[in-house]
């Protein structure tokens, strides 16, 4: 298997180094994507370290790598010469599967890339690596067994470094949003069921903080608390609590503790493993390669499974920015139905028809009708 890396060189990415070695993944080539000249030296050093080919830009690597790449890992930051979404789309159009751990910026980006991915029949994995960690996989197994009891409450606390804006804080929160939806999807439905009601409040600027409560149709409550006040390197702020009818789990995303009505106590984790496996980097890379080799969907991290996370992030942000502290799914859908009725379909002008279809698809995505949104959006590609 031939795997490439698109790298912008702003900073060393230790999780990638730690993640590659346990799965014995051989990197075939590396491409520079930075607009900063001095970063090219860093990327060349990266390629030299892996003893592989170096390309001056990603497009050259996608189109001229010989033999063709099977997959590419895209780690490209804001100083990249090509926008993140465009990098992913170019790789898909070249017939290359994509792993891009950085979260997407919006639901619109998610719908667009999901449609492109399905058009070219190539997978895109994105989002948190925690889902692939040994700790979370064990938590998911425990909450799925009958003796745990029906889930009554889930609480998530995430402390990030100091960030200036609410949207930045919410993007860091994607890891907890994805974990919550993974649990809901495993327990209640094949696809994640969207919350029935959302309540949220936040401080927006300076050192933003956010608290949000979502209620699912099954009665399950989720509380998300995020703070940008922690000091870098202090992971004690990462907490998950899941309360079932007969058990309770507490986790810091690296280890877990379980309590039950019988006053038993159990503790587990991945302490005997290297950090990459605890964090899930190796698991994510391994699943990426296994999915390509098996010509199948990954069990987590696909664009379709990430859409509910992007949807929740945008609904929380919109509510806070507009000063709406509480809203229900029925209200969201009713308002969007009115917007869909107001937009006019195109007729003779194909560009107008394309614009109408995309606008309708994005409104359907905001409504939570992801399958229909992707179906209509795909017609515009």
Short mmCIF file of C-alpha atoms in Angstrom, two decimals:
data_model
loop_
_atom_site.label_atom_id
_atom_site.label_comp_id
_atom_site.label_asym_id
_atom_site.label_seq_id
_atom_site.Cartn_x
_atom_site.Cartn_y
_atom_site.Cartn_z
CA UNK A 1 0.00 0.00 0.00
CA UNK A 2 1.29 3.45 -0.96
CA UNK A 3 0.51 6.28 1.47
CA UNK A 4 1.47 9.94 1.06
CA UNK A 5 1.46 12.90 3.44
CA UNK A 6 0.49 16.51 2.63
CA UNK A 7 2.19 18.65 5.23
CA UNK A 8 2.46 22.42 5.67
CA UNK A 9 5.41 22.32 8.05
CA UNK A 10 4.35 24.94 10.61
CA UNK A 11 5.01 22.63 13.52
CA UNK A 12 6.03 19.08 14.23
CA UNK A 13 3.06 16.75 14.49
CA UNK A 14 4.14 14.24 17.19
CA UNK A 15 0.91 12.23 17.04
CA UNK A 16 1.68 11.35 13.41
CA UNK A 17 5.14 10.02 14.26
CA UNK A 18 3.81 8.08 17.25
CA UNK A 19 0.86 6.79 15.25
CA UNK A 20 2.82 5.55 12.22
CA UNK A 21 5.31 3.29 13.95
CA UNK A 22 2.98 0.88 15.82
CA UNK A 23 1.09 0.09 12.59
CA UNK A 24 4.37 -0.09 10.65
CA UNK A 25 3.01 2.26 8.01
CA UNK A 26 5.48 3.11 5.26
CA UNK A 27 5.10 6.65 3.94
CA UNK A 28 5.84 6.71 0.20
CA UNK A 29 6.00 10.46 -0.45
CA UNK A 30 5.51 13.85 1.19
CA UNK A 31 4.28 17.11 -0.38
CA UNK A 32 4.78 20.68 0.81
CA UNK A 33 1.60 22.79 1.01
CA UNK A 34 2.85 25.87 2.86
CA UNK A 35 3.01 29.43 1.59
CA UNK A 36 5.87 30.11 4.03
CA UNK A 37 9.23 29.50 2.28
CA UNK A 38 11.10 28.45 5.41
CA UNK A 39 8.56 25.71 6.03
CA UNK A 40 9.72 23.89 2.90
CA UNK A 41 12.94 22.93 4.68
CA UNK A 42 10.90 21.38 7.48
CA UNK A 43 8.83 19.38 5.01
CA UNK A 44 11.95 18.22 3.17
CA UNK A 45 13.38 17.06 6.49
CA UNK A 46 10.13 15.21 7.10
CA UNK A 47 10.49 13.44 3.73
CA UNK A 48 14.16 12.73 4.40
CA UNK A 49 13.33 11.20 7.77
CA UNK A 50 10.93 8.75 6.11
CA UNK A 51 13.38 8.23 3.21
CA UNK A 52 10.69 8.91 0.64
CA UNK A 53 9.98 11.16 -2.35
CA UNK A 54 9.44 14.89 -1.88
CA UNK A 55 7.03 16.99 -3.97
CA UNK A 56 6.93 20.77 -4.12
CA UNK A 57 3.12 20.84 -4.10
CA UNK A 58 0.24 18.43 -3.42
CA UNK A 59 -1.22 18.56 -6.93
CA UNK A 60 2.05 17.30 -8.39
CA UNK A 61 2.07 14.43 -5.89
CA UNK A 62 -1.57 13.49 -6.55
CA UNK A 63 -1.09 13.42 -10.32
CA UNK A 64 2.45 12.16 -10.85
CA UNK A 65 3.23 9.77 -7.98
CA UNK A 66 4.21 6.51 -9.64
CA UNK A 67 2.74 4.07 -8.94
CA UNK A 68 -0.41 5.89 -7.87
CA UNK A 69 -1.06 6.52 -4.17
CA UNK A 70 -3.73 4.48 -2.41
CA UNK A 71 -4.24 7.02 0.36
CA UNK A 72 -3.02 10.38 1.62
CA UNK A 73 -2.83 11.87 5.12
CA UNK A 74 -3.55 15.61 4.92
CA UNK A 75 -2.10 17.67 7.76
CA UNK A 76 -2.30 21.16 6.34
CA UNK A 77 -2.91 24.27 8.45
CA UNK A 78 -4.10 27.81 7.73
CA UNK A 79 -0.87 28.86 6.00
CA UNK A 80 -1.35 26.23 3.28
CA UNK A 81 -1.16 27.35 -0.34
CA UNK A 82 -4.39 25.49 -1.09
CA UNK A 83 -7.47 25.51 1.21
CA UNK A 84 -8.03 22.38 3.25
CA UNK A 85 -11.29 21.43 1.51
CA UNK A 86 -9.75 21.93 -1.92
CA UNK A 87 -6.83 19.67 -0.98
CA UNK A 88 -9.21 16.89 0.00
CA UNK A 89 -11.30 17.35 -3.14
CA UNK A 90 -8.22 17.27 -5.39
CA UNK A 91 -7.07 14.00 -3.83
CA UNK A 92 -10.51 12.43 -4.29
CA UNK A 93 -10.66 13.54 -7.93
CA UNK A 94 -7.26 11.90 -8.44
CA UNK A 95 -8.70 8.62 -7.10
CA UNK A 96 -6.95 8.75 -3.71
CA UNK A 97 -8.52 7.95 -0.33
CA UNK A 98 -8.07 10.67 2.32
CA UNK A 99 -7.40 10.77 6.05
CA UNK A 100 -7.68 14.33 7.39
CA UNK A 101 -7.75 14.38 11.21
CA UNK A 102 -8.41 18.14 11.47
CA UNK A 103 -12.13 18.92 11.92
CA UNK A 104 -14.02 20.51 9.05
CA UNK A 105 -15.10 24.12 9.38
CA UNK A 106 -18.80 23.77 8.63
CA UNK A 107 -21.72 21.52 7.78
CA UNK A 108 -21.60 22.91 4.24
CA UNK A 109 -18.03 21.64 3.86
CA UNK A 110 -19.09 18.25 5.23
CA UNK A 111 -21.99 17.88 2.78
CA UNK A 112 -19.86 19.02 -0.16
CA UNK A 113 -16.98 16.64 0.57
CA UNK A 114 -19.32 13.75 1.39
CA UNK A 115 -20.98 14.18 -2.02
CA UNK A 116 -17.60 14.39 -3.78
CA UNK A 117 -16.36 11.34 -1.87
CA UNK A 118 -19.36 9.28 -2.98
CA UNK A 119 -19.10 10.53 -6.57
CA UNK A 120 -15.51 9.34 -6.93
CA UNK A 121 -16.06 6.27 -4.73
CA UNK A 122 -13.20 7.17 -2.41
CA UNK A 123 -13.41 7.39 1.37
CA UNK A 124 -12.63 10.37 3.58
CA UNK A 125 -11.91 9.85 7.28
CA UNK A 126 -11.87 12.90 9.51
CA UNK A 127 -12.36 14.08 13.06
CA UNK A 128 -11.27 12.93 16.49
CA UNK A 129 -8.74 10.17 17.01
CA UNK A 130 -10.12 9.46 20.48
CA UNK A 131 -12.87 7.22 19.06
CA UNK A 132 -10.20 4.77 17.87
CA UNK A 133 -8.39 4.68 21.21
CA UNK A 134 -8.45 1.53 23.30
CA UNK A 135 -10.04 3.39 26.22
CA UNK A 136 -13.06 4.64 24.28
CA UNK A 137 -13.58 1.32 22.51
CA UNK A 138 -13.79 -0.36 25.92
CA UNK A 139 -16.22 2.29 27.18
CA UNK A 140 -18.40 1.76 24.11
CA UNK A 141 -18.44 -1.99 24.77
CA UNK A 142 -19.41 -1.53 28.43
CA UNK A 143 -22.29 0.89 27.82
CA UNK A 144 -23.65 -1.48 25.15
CA UNK A 145 -24.10 -4.48 27.47
CA UNK A 146 -27.50 -4.97 29.18
CA UNK A 147 -26.04 -4.97 32.71
CA UNK A 148 -24.97 -1.34 32.32
CA UNK A 149 -28.61 -0.30 32.15
CA UNK A 150 -30.28 2.29 29.97
CA UNK A 151 -28.24 5.49 29.71
CA UNK A 152 -29.80 8.32 31.67
CA UNK A 153 -27.14 11.01 31.46
CA UNK A 154 -23.81 11.78 29.75
CA UNK A 155 -21.51 14.63 30.75
CA UNK A 156 -18.52 15.89 28.80
CA UNK A 157 -15.92 18.40 29.99
CA UNK A 158 -13.23 19.59 27.61
CA UNK A 159 -10.50 22.05 28.54
CA UNK A 160 -8.57 23.47 25.60
CA UNK A 161 -5.74 25.95 25.38
CA UNK A 162 -6.63 29.61 25.38
CA UNK A 163 -8.58 30.45 22.21
CA UNK A 164 -10.00 33.90 21.39
CA UNK A 165 -13.31 33.03 19.75
CA UNK A 166 -16.31 30.82 20.40
CA UNK A 167 -16.12 29.09 17.01
CA UNK A 168 -12.53 28.00 17.73
CA UNK A 169 -13.66 26.57 21.06
CA UNK A 170 -16.55 24.69 19.45
CA UNK A 171 -14.21 23.14 16.86
CA UNK A 172 -12.13 21.70 19.69
CA UNK A 173 -15.38 20.33 21.11
CA UNK A 174 -15.93 18.17 18.02
CA UNK A 175 -14.13 15.30 19.78
CA UNK A 176 -16.76 15.16 22.52
CA UNK A 177 -19.64 15.72 20.10
CA UNK A 178 -18.43 12.81 17.95
CA UNK A 179 -18.08 10.52 20.96
CA UNK A 180 -21.60 11.37 22.13
CA UNK A 181 -23.09 10.62 18.71
CA UNK A 182 -21.08 7.39 18.45
CA UNK A 183 -22.66 6.19 21.70
CA UNK A 184 -26.17 7.26 20.66
CA UNK A 185 -25.77 5.63 17.25
CA UNK A 186 -24.56 2.37 18.81
CA UNK A 187 -27.38 2.21 21.34
CA UNK A 188 -30.42 3.58 19.59
CA UNK A 189 -30.10 3.55 15.79
CA UNK A 190 -27.94 2.74 12.82
CA UNK A 191 -27.48 6.46 12.23
CA UNK A 192 -27.14 9.11 14.92
CA UNK A 193 -30.48 10.49 16.08
CA UNK A 194 -30.41 14.25 16.39
CA UNK A 195 -31.30 15.92 19.70
CA UNK A 196 -34.91 16.82 20.32
CA UNK A 197 -34.04 19.93 22.32
CA UNK A 198 -30.93 22.09 22.72
CA UNK A 199 -30.14 24.62 25.44
CA UNK A 200 -26.91 26.57 25.57
CA UNK A 201 -25.13 29.60 26.96
CA UNK A 202 -21.62 30.96 26.60
CA UNK A 203 -19.18 33.80 26.93
CA UNK A 204 -18.17 34.59 23.36
CA UNK A 205 -14.82 36.42 23.35
CA UNK A 206 -11.67 36.76 25.38
CA UNK A 207 -11.46 33.34 27.01
CA UNK A 208 -14.76 31.82 25.80
CA UNK A 209 -16.60 29.18 27.79
CA UNK A 210 -19.65 27.20 26.77
CA UNK A 211 -22.25 25.04 28.48
CA UNK A 212 -24.86 23.18 26.47
CA UNK A 213 -27.50 20.57 27.31
CA UNK A 214 -29.07 18.41 24.61
CA UNK A 215 -31.97 16.01 25.07
CA UNK A 216 -32.44 13.05 22.73
CA UNK A 217 -35.85 11.54 21.87
CA UNK A 218 -35.05 8.48 24.01
CA UNK A 219 -34.79 10.73 27.06
CA UNK A 220 -31.00 10.64 27.26
CA UNK A 221 -29.42 13.91 28.37
CA UNK A 222 -25.96 15.15 27.32
CA UNK A 223 -24.19 18.06 28.98
CA UNK A 224 -21.21 19.65 27.24
CA UNK A 225 -18.96 22.06 29.15
CA UNK A 226 -15.97 23.59 27.39
CA UNK A 227 -13.44 26.04 28.73
CA UNK A 228 -10.53 27.81 27.09
CA UNK A 229 -8.88 28.67 30.40
CA UNK A 230 -6.67 25.66 30.97
CA UNK A 231 -2.91 25.78 30.60
CA UNK A 232 -1.38 23.82 27.75
CA UNK A 233 -0.42 20.26 28.64
CA UNK A 234 -2.92 19.86 31.46
CA UNK A 235 -5.19 17.04 30.29
CA UNK A 236 -6.97 16.75 33.63
CA UNK A 237 -9.77 18.84 32.15
CA UNK A 238 -10.82 16.07 29.77
CA UNK A 239 -13.66 14.21 31.50
CA UNK A 240 -16.52 11.98 30.43
CA UNK A 241 -19.20 10.67 32.76
CA UNK A 242 -21.87 8.22 31.59
CA UNK A 243 -24.63 7.22 33.99
CA UNK A 244 -26.70 4.11 33.33
CA UNK A 245 -29.54 2.58 35.33
CA UNK A 246 -27.10 0.19 37.05
CA UNK A 247 -23.59 1.58 36.44
CA UNK A 248 -21.51 4.72 36.15
CA UNK A 249 -18.34 5.32 34.10
CA UNK A 250 -15.81 8.11 34.62
CA UNK A 251 -13.04 8.62 32.04
CA UNK A 252 -10.28 11.08 31.14
CA UNK A 253 -10.16 9.57 27.61
CA UNK A 254 -7.05 7.59 28.51
CA UNK A 255 -8.26 5.51 31.45
CA UNK A 256 -11.71 4.64 32.79
CA UNK A 257 -13.33 3.72 36.09
CA UNK A 258 -16.60 1.85 36.45
CA UNK A 259 -18.88 1.81 39.48
CA UNK A 260 -22.02 -0.31 39.84
CA UNK A 261 -24.90 -0.77 42.26
CA UNK A 262 -23.05 -3.68 43.84
CA UNK A 263 -20.35 -1.23 44.98
CA UNK A 264 -17.80 -2.95 42.79
CA UNK A 265 -14.95 -0.94 41.39
CA UNK A 266 -12.96 -1.56 38.26
CA UNK A 267 -10.33 0.47 36.49
CA UNK A 268 -8.86 0.05 33.04
CA UNK A 269 -6.92 1.80 30.34
CA UNK A 270 -4.05 1.51 27.93
CA UNK A 271 -1.16 2.34 30.23
CA UNK A 272 0.94 -0.53 28.95
CA UNK A 273 0.70 0.86 25.42
CA UNK A 274 2.59 3.75 23.93
CA UNK A 275 0.91 7.13 23.90
CA UNK A 276 -0.24 6.87 20.27
CA UNK A 277 -2.38 3.83 20.99
CA UNK A 278 -3.89 5.42 24.08
CA UNK A 279 -4.82 8.52 22.11
CA UNK A 280 -6.11 6.52 19.15
CA UNK A 281 -3.74 7.82 16.45
CA UNK A 282 -2.53 4.34 15.55
CA UNK A 283 -6.05 2.98 15.63
CA UNK A 284 -7.22 5.67 13.23
CA UNK A 285 -4.33 5.05 10.81
CA UNK A 286 -4.82 1.29 11.03
CA UNK A 287 -8.55 1.56 10.33
CA UNK A 288 -7.85 3.89 7.39
CA UNK A 289 -5.52 1.33 5.80
CA UNK A 290 -7.77 -1.64 6.65
CA UNK A 291 -10.80 0.06 5.10
CA UNK A 292 -8.88 0.74 1.89
CA UNK A 293 -7.57 -2.84 1.70
CA UNK A 294 -10.99 -4.31 2.50
CA UNK A 295 -12.83 -1.92 0.13
CA UNK A 296 -15.29 -1.07 2.92
CA UNK A 297 -16.52 1.82 5.05
CA UNK A 298 -14.49 2.59 8.21
CA UNK A 299 -16.36 1.80 11.43
CA UNK A 300 -16.01 5.44 12.57
CA UNK A 301 -14.89 8.81 11.28
CA UNK A 302 -16.65 8.75 7.91
CA UNK A 303 -18.05 12.01 6.58
CA UNK A 304 -21.62 10.75 6.89
CA UNK A 305 -21.08 9.89 10.56
CA UNK A 306 -19.46 13.30 11.19
CA UNK A 307 -22.35 15.33 9.70
CA UNK A 308 -24.42 15.22 12.95
CA UNK A 309 -21.39 16.59 14.83
CA UNK A 310 -21.04 19.50 12.39
CA UNK A 311 -24.81 20.04 12.57
CA UNK A 312 -24.77 20.24 16.39
CA UNK A 313 -21.80 22.59 16.45
CA UNK A 314 -23.52 25.01 14.06
CA UNK A 315 -26.87 24.87 15.87
CA UNK A 316 -25.16 25.63 19.20
CA UNK A 317 -23.14 28.48 17.71
CA UNK A 318 -26.16 29.98 15.89
CA UNK A 319 -28.25 29.83 19.04
CA UNK A 320 -25.60 31.51 21.17
CA UNK A 321 -24.77 34.18 18.57
CA UNK A 322 -28.46 35.02 18.10
CA UNK A 323 -29.16 35.03 21.82
CA UNK A 324 -31.54 32.08 21.59
CA UNK A 325 -30.79 30.02 24.66
CA UNK A 326 -33.22 27.19 23.93
CA UNK A 327 -34.83 25.70 20.83
CA UNK A 328 -36.48 22.46 19.80
CA UNK A 329 -35.97 20.27 16.77
CA UNK A 330 -39.57 20.81 15.69
CA UNK A 331 -39.01 24.58 15.67
CA UNK A 332 -35.78 24.26 13.67
CA UNK A 333 -37.47 22.12 11.04
CA UNK A 334 -40.54 24.36 10.81
CA UNK A 335 -38.40 27.46 10.20
CA UNK A 336 -36.25 25.69 7.60
CA UNK A 337 -39.34 24.36 5.82
CA UNK A 338 -40.40 27.98 5.32
CA UNK A 339 -36.97 28.86 3.93
CA UNK A 340 -37.09 25.91 1.52
CA UNK A 341 -40.51 27.09 0.30
CA UNK A 342 -39.17 30.60 -0.30
CA UNK A 343 -36.26 29.66 -2.57
CA UNK A 344 -37.16 29.47 -6.25
CA UNK A 345 -36.09 26.59 -8.51
CA UNK A 346 -34.11 27.37 -11.65
CA UNK A 347 -35.57 26.76 -15.07
CA UNK A 348 -33.76 27.43 -18.34
CA UNK A 349 -30.52 28.64 -16.74
CA UNK A 350 -28.52 25.59 -15.62
CA UNK A 351 -26.36 27.67 -13.28
CA UNK A 352 -29.47 28.99 -11.53
CA UNK A 353 -30.84 25.45 -11.20
CA UNK A 354 -27.53 24.30 -9.75
CA UNK A 355 -27.57 27.18 -7.27
CA UNK A 356 -31.13 26.33 -6.24
CA UNK A 357 -30.35 22.65 -5.73
CA UNK A 358 -27.28 23.40 -3.61
CA UNK A 359 -29.18 25.92 -1.51
CA UNK A 360 -31.98 23.42 -0.98
CA UNK A 361 -29.51 20.65 -0.13
CA UNK A 362 -27.80 22.80 2.50
CA UNK A 363 -31.13 23.77 4.06
CA UNK A 364 -32.08 20.10 4.20
CA UNK A 365 -28.74 19.43 5.89
CA UNK A 366 -29.52 22.08 8.51
CA UNK A 367 -32.89 20.38 8.92
CA UNK A 368 -31.05 17.14 9.72
CA UNK A 369 -32.13 15.32 6.56
CA UNK A 370 -28.59 14.35 5.59
CA UNK A 371 -29.45 11.51 3.20
CA UNK A 372 -31.78 13.68 1.12
CA UNK A 373 -29.35 16.62 1.27
CA UNK A 374 -26.50 14.50 -0.12
CA UNK A 375 -28.75 13.06 -2.83
CA UNK A 376 -29.72 16.52 -4.11
CA UNK A 377 -26.23 18.00 -3.68
CA UNK A 378 -24.67 15.13 -5.67
CA UNK A 379 -26.78 16.13 -8.68
CA UNK A 380 -24.92 19.45 -8.84
CA UNK A 381 -21.41 17.99 -9.08
#
